[in-house]
Tab-separated table of C-alpha atoms in Angstrom:
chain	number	residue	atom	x	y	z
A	390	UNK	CA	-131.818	-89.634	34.464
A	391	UNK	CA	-133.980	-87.789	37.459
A	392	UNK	CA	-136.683	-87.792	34.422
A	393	UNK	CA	-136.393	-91.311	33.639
A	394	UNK	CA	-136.912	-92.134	37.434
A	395	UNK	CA	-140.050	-90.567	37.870
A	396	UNK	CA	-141.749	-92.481	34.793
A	397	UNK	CA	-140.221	-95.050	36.264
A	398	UNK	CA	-142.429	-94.482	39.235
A	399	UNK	CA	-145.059	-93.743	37.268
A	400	UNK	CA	-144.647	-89.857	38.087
A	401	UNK	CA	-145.464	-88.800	34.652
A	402	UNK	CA	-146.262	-85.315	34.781
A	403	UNK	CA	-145.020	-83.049	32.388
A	404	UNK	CA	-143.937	-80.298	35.072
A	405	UNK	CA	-141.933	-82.485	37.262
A	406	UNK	CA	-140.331	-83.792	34.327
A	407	UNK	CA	-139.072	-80.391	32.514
A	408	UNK	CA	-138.369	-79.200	36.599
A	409	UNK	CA	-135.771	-82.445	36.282
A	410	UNK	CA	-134.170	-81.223	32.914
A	411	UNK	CA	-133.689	-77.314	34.199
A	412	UNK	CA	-131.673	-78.035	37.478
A	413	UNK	CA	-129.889	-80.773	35.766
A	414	UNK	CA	-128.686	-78.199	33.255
A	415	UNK	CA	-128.230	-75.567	36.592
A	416	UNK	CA	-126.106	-78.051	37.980
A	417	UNK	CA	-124.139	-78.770	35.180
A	418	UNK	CA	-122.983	-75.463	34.677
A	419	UNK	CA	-122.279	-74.678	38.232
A	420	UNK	CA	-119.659	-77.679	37.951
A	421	UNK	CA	-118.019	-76.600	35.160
A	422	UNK	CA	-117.609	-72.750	36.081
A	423	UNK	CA	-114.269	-72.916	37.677
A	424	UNK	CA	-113.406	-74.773	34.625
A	425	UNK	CA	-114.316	-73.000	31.294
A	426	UNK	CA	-114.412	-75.199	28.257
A	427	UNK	CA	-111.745	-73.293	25.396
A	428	UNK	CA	-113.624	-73.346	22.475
A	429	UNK	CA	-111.570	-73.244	18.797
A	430	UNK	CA	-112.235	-69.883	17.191
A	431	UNK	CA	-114.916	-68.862	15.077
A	432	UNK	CA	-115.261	-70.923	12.203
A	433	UNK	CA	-112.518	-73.218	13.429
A	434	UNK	CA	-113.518	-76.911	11.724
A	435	UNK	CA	-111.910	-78.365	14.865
A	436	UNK	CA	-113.491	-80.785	17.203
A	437	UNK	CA	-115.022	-79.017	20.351
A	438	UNK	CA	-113.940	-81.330	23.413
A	439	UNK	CA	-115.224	-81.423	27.045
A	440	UNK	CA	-113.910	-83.753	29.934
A	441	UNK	CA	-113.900	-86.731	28.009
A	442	UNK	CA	-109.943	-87.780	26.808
A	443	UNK	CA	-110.054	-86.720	22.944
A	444	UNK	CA	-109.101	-89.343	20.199
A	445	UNK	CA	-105.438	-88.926	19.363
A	446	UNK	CA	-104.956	-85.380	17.647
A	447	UNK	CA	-108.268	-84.795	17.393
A	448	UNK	CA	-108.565	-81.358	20.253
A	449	UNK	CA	-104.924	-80.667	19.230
A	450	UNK	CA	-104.087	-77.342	20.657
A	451	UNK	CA	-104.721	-74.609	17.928
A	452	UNK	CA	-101.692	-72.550	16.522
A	453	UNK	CA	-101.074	-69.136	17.727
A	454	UNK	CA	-103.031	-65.780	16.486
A	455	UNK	CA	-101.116	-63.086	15.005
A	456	UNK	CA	-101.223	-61.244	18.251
A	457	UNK	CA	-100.289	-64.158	20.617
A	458	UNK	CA	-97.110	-64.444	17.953
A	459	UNK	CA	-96.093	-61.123	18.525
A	460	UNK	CA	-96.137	-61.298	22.249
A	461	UNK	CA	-94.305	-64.860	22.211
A	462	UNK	CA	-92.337	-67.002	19.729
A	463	UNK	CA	-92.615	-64.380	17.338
A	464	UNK	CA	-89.198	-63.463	19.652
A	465	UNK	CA	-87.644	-66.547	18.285
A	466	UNK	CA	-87.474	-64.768	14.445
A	467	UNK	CA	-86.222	-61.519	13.336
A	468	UNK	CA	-88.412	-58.561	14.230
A	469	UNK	CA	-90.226	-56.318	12.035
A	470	UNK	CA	-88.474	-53.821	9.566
A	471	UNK	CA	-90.047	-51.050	11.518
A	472	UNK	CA	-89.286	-52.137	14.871
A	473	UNK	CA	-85.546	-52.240	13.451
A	474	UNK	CA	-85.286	-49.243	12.168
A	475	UNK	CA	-86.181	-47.455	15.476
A	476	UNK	CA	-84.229	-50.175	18.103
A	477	UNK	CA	-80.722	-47.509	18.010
A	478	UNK	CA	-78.440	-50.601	19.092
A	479	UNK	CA	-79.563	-52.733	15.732
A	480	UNK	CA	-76.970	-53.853	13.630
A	481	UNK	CA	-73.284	-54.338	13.896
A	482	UNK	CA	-70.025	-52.124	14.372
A	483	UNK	CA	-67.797	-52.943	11.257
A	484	UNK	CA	-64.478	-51.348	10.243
A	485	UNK	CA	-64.534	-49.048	7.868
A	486	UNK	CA	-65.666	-49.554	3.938
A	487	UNK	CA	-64.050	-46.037	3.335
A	488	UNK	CA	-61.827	-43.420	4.880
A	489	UNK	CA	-61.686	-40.140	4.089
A	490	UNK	CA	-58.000	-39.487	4.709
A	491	UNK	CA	-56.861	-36.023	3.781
A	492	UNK	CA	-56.693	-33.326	3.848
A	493	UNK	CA	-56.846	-30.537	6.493
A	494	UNK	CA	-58.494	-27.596	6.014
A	495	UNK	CA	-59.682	-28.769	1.928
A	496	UNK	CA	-63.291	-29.337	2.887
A	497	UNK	CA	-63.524	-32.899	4.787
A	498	UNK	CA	-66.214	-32.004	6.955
A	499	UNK	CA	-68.441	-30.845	4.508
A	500	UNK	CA	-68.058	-33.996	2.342
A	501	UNK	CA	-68.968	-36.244	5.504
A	502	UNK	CA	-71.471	-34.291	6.366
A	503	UNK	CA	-73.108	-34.392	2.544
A	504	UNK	CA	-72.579	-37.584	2.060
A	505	UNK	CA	-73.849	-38.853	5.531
A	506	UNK	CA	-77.436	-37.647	4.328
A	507	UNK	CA	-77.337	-40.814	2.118
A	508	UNK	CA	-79.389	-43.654	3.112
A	509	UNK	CA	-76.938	-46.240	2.879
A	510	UNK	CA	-73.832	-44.431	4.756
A	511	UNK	CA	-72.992	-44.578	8.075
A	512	UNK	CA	-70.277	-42.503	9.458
A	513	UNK	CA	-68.608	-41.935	12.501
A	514	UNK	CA	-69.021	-38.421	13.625
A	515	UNK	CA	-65.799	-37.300	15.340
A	516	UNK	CA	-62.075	-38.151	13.928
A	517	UNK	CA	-60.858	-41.155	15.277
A	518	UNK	CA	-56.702	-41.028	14.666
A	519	UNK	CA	-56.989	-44.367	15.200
A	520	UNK	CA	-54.044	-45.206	12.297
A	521	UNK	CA	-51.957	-42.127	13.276
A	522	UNK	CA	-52.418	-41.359	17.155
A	523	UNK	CA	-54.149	-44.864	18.561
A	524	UNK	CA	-53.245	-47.637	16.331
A	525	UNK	CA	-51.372	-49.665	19.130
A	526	UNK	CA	-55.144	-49.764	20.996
A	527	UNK	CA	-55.770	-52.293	17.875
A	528	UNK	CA	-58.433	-53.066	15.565
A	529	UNK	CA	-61.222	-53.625	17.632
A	530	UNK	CA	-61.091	-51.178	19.683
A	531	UNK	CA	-61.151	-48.884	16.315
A	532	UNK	CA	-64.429	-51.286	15.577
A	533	UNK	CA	-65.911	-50.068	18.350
A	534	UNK	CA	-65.770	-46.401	17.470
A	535	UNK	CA	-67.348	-47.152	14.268
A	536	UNK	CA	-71.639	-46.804	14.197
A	537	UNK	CA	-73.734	-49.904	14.204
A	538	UNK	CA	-74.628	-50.564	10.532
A	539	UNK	CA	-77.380	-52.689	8.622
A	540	UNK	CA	-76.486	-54.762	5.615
A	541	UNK	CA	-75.205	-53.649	2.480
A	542	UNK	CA	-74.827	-50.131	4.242
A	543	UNK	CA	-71.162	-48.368	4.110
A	544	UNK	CA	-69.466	-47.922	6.962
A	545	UNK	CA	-67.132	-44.279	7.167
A	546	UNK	CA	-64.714	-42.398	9.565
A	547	UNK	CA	-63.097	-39.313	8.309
A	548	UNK	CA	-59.316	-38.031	9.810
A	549	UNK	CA	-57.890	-35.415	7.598
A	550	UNK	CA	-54.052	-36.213	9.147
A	551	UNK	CA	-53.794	-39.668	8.205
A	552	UNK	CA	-52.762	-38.317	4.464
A	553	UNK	CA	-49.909	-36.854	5.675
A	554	UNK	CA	-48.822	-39.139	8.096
A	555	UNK	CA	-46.454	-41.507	6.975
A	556	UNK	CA	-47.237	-45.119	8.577
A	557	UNK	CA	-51.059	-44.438	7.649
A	558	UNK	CA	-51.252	-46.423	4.298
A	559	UNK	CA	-49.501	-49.279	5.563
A	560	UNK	CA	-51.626	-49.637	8.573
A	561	UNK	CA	-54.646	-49.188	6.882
A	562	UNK	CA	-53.896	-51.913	3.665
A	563	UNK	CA	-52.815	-54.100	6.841
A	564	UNK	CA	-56.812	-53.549	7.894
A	565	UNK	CA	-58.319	-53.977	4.333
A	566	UNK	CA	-56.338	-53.428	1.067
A	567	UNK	CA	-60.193	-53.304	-0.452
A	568	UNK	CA	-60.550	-49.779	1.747
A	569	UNK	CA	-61.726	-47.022	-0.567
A	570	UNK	CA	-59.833	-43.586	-0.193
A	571	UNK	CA	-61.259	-40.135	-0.302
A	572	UNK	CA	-58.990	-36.954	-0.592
A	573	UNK	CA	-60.614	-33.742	-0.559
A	574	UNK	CA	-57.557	-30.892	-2.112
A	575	UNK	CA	-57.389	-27.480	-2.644
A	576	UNK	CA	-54.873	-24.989	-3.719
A	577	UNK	CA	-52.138	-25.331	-1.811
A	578	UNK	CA	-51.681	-21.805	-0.866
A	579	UNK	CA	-55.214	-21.118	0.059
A	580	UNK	CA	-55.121	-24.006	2.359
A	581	UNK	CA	-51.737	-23.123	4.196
A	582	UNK	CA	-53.244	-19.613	4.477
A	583	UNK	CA	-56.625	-21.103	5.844
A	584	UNK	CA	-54.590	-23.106	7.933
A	585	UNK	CA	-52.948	-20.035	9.807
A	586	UNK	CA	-55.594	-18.813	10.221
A	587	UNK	CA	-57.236	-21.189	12.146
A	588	UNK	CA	-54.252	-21.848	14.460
A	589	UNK	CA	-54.097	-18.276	15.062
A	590	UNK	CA	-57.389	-17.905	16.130
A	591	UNK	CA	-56.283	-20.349	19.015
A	592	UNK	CA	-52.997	-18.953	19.355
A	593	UNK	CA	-53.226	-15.542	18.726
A	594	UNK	CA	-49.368	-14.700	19.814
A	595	UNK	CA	-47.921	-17.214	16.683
A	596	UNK	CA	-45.395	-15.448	14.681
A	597	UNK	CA	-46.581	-13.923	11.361
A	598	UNK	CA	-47.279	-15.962	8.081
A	599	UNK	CA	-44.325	-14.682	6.632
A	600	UNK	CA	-42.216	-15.582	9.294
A	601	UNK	CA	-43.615	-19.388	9.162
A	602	UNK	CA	-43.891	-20.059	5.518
A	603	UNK	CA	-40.422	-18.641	4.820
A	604	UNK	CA	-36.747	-19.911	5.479
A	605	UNK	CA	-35.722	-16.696	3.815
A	606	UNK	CA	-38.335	-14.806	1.808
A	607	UNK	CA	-35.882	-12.228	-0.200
A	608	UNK	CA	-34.532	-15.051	-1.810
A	609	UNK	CA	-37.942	-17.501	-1.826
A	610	UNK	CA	-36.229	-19.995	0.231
A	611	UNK	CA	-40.075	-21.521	1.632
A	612	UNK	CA	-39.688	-23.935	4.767
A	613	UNK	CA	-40.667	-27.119	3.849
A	614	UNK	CA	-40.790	-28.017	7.756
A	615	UNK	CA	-43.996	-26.086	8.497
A	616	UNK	CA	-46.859	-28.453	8.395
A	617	UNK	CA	-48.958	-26.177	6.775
A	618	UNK	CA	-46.470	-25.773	3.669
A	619	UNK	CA	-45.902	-29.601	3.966
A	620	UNK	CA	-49.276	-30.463	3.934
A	621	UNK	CA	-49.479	-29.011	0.165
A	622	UNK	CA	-47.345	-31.208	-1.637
A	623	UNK	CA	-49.767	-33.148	-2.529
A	624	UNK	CA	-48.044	-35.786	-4.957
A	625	UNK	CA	-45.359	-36.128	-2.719
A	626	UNK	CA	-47.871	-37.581	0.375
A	627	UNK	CA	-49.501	-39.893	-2.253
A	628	UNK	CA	-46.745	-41.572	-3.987
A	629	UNK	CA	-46.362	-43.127	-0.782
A	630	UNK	CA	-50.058	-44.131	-0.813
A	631	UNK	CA	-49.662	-45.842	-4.100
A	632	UNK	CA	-47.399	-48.147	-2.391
A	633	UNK	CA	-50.004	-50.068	-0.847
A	634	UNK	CA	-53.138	-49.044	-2.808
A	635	UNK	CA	-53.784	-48.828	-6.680
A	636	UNK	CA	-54.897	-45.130	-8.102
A	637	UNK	CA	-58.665	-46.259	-8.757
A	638	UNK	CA	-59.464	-46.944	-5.135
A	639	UNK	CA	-58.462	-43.057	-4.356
A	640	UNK	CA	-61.086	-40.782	-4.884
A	641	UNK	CA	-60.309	-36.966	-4.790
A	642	UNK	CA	-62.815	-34.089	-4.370
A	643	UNK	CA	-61.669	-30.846	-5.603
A	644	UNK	CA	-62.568	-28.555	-2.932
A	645	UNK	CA	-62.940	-25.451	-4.884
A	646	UNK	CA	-65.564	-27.243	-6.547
A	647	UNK	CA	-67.018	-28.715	-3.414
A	648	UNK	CA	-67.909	-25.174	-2.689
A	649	UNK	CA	-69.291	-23.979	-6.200
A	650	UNK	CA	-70.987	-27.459	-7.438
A	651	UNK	CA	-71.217	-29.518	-4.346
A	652	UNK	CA	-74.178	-31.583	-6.038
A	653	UNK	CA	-71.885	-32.596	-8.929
A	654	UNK	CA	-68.829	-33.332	-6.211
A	655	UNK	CA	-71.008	-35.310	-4.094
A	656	UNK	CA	-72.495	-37.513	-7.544
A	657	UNK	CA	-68.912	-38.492	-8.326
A	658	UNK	CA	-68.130	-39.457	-4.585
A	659	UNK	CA	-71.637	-41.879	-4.305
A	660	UNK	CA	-70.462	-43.410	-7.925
A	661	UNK	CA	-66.951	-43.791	-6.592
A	662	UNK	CA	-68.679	-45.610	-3.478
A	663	UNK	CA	-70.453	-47.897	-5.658
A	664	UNK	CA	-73.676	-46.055	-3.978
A	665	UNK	CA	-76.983	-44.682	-5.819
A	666	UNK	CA	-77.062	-41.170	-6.929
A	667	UNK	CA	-79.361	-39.676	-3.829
A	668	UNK	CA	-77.830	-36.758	-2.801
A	669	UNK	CA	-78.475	-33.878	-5.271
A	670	UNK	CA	-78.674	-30.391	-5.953
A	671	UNK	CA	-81.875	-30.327	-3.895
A	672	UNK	CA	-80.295	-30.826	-1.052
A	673	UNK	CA	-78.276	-27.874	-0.983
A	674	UNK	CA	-78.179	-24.069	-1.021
A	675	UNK	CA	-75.409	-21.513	-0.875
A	676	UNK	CA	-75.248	-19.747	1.908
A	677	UNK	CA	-73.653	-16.216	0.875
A	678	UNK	CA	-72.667	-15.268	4.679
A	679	UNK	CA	-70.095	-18.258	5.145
A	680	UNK	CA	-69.631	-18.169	1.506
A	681	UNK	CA	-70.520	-22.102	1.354
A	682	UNK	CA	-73.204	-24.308	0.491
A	683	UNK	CA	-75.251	-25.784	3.126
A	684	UNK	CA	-77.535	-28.470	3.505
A	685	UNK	CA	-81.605	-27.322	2.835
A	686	UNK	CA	-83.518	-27.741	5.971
A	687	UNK	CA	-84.676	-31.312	6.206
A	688	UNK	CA	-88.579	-32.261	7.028
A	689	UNK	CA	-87.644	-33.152	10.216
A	690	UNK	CA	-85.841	-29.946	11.101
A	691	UNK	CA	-86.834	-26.778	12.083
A	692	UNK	CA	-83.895	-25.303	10.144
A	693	UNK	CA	-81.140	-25.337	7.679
A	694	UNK	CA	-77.762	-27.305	8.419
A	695	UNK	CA	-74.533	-25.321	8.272
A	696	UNK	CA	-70.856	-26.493	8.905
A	697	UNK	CA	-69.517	-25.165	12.454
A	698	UNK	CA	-68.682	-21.476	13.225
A	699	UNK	CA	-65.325	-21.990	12.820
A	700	UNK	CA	-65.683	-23.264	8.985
A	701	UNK	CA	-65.559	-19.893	6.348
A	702	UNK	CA	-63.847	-17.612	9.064
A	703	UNK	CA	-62.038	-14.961	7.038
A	704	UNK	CA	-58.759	-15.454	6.071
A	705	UNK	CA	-55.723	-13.326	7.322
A	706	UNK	CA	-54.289	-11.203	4.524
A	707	UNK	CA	-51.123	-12.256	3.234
A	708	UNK	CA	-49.179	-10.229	1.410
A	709	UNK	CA	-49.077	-10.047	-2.576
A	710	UNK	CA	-45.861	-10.815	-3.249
A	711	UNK	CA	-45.251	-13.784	-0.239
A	712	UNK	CA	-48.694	-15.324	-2.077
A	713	UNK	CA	-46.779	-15.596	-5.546
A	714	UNK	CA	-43.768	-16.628	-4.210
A	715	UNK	CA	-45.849	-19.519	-2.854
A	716	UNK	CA	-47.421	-20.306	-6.073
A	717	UNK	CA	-43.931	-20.444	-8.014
A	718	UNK	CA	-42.856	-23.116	-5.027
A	719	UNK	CA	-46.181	-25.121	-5.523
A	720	UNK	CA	-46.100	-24.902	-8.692
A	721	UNK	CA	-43.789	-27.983	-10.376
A	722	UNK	CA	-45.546	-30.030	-7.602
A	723	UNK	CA	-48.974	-29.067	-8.403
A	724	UNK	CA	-48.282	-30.387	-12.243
A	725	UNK	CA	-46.778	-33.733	-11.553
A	726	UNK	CA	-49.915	-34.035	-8.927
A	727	UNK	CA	-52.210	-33.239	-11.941
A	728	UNK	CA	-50.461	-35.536	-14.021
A	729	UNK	CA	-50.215	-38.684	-11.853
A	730	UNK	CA	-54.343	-38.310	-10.690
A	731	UNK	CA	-55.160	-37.381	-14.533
A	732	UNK	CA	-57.264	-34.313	-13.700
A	733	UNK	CA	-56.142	-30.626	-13.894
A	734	UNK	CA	-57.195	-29.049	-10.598
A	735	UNK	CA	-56.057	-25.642	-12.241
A	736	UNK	CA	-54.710	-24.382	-8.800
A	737	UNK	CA	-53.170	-21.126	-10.436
């Protein structure tokens, strides 16, 4: 324009006419400083727009980069895998898939603690008595003991008393009759003996075995009353568990093999669970001073994973003859367990 008024005065000199053009251009930036045009991304085949109003959809606002996604309405959708797997509140509290219910002092700990290395198992890590001490807190306050879990992962509690305990199986087909059943057993007599001895290294003024096991041991007369006899009679606890649940959803882990093959235990357990065979023999070694396996040390450890110090104490010595007196009572009980689970535990 300034050029077109000096030719209009005849002012026709080149200089004055390119000094024009340079402080219109000086000008024209200094307006629109404050005001930075946004210009489309590199190789964007959008229309680049200045003040002028822009025909309808034709500056339309470009959609978001990757990065401005991820810092915005990338919010809106679910996060990324990764992100997941390291938020520790992700997921949901569920009741449980399966229970390992019995029993005490068979080897319950170690077979949540094997199976817990798998992948797809989530367990809660302390017993809950929920359906034998707490069941009048209710069901969702049982839910909320339970660990948050992703889906199509199982969802496990362990409380070795509920086998015993008679309102258990009732309470727990009242929560899910589709609730799969684990029962880790072991010779009766070794367990009531392990059993002793545990209580007597809490109580170390409790009468002798002897005294406990026995209503009269001249004559063999055991007493039935003790809860570590009771605990034993193994087909007597579950015929009151096939009241409410059908034989295939009970799973039992022998727990003298547990000890000499846990690999092989722990393969029929994830096959029972309807899980993929993960946890193997490479996951375990025997440790000869407890006398059980224990887990290999994982990557991120610095060292190997053994049950507590008060799994594999040494068991008091019983005598001879009050051991074989225990085995003849055991004995008829032990062979209509064997026959009703179809599997010879050969507790002799």
């Amino acid at each position: 324009m300034a050029c077109a008024l000096l030719l209009h005065r005849r002012l026709t000199k080149t200089s004055v006419c390119l000094l024009s053009l340079f402080l219109s251009y000086v000008g024209y930036c200094t307006l629109f400083h404050a005001e930075p045009l946004v210009l489309p991304p590199s190789g964007d085949p959008a229309p680049s727009c200045g003040r002028r109003p822009p025909a309808a959809g034709a500056c339309a606002s470009p959609p978001p980069s990757a990065v401005e996604a991820s810092r915005g309405k990338a919010a809106e959708g679910p996060p990324p895998a990764a992100l997941l797997a390291s938020t520790p509140k992700f997921g949901n509290k569920k009741l449980p898939n399966a229970i390992i219910v019995g029993v005490k002092k068979g080897g319950t700990r170690a077979v949540l603690e094997f199976i817990r290395i798998h992948p797809d198992v989530r367990a809660a890590g302390t017993e809950t008595h929920f359906f034998d001490r707490h069941y009048d807190r209710g069901l969702e306050w049982y839910r909320g003991l339970m660990p948050r879990t992703l889906e199509g992962q199982i969802t496990m509690e362990k409380t070795p008393s509920y086998f015993v305990t008679r309102e258990t199986p009732h309470r727990i087909a009242a929560m899910s009759r589709d609730t799969k059943l684990i029962v880790v057993v072991r010779d009766p007599v070794t367990r009531a003996i392990s059993d002793y001895t545990q209580t007597l290294s809490k109580s170390p003024d409790l009468p002798s075995f002897q005294e406990l096991a026995f209503q009269n041991q001249s004559s063999g007369l055991v007493d039935t009353s003790w809860n570590a006899i009771r605990i034993g009679l193994y087909v007597v606890h579950l015929e009151n568990w096939l009241r409410y649940f059908p034989l295939a959803q009970i799973h039992f882990v022998s727990g003298e093999r547990l000890i000499t093959d846990p690999a092989g235990e722990l393969a029929r357990v994830q096959d029972f669970l309807g899980l993929k065979r993960i946890v193997t023999d490479k996951h375990f070694y025997f440790n000869r001073t407890k006398g059980f396996p224990c887990l290999k040390k994982p990557e991120s450890s610095g060292s190997p994973r053994c049950l507590g110090k008060s799994k594999g104490r040494t068991h008091v010595q019983i005598d001879r003859d009050a051991i074989e007196q225990l085995r003849d009572f055991y004995r008829p009980f032990n062979v209509k367990f064997y026959e009703t689970v179809g599997h010879d535990f050969k507790w002799e």
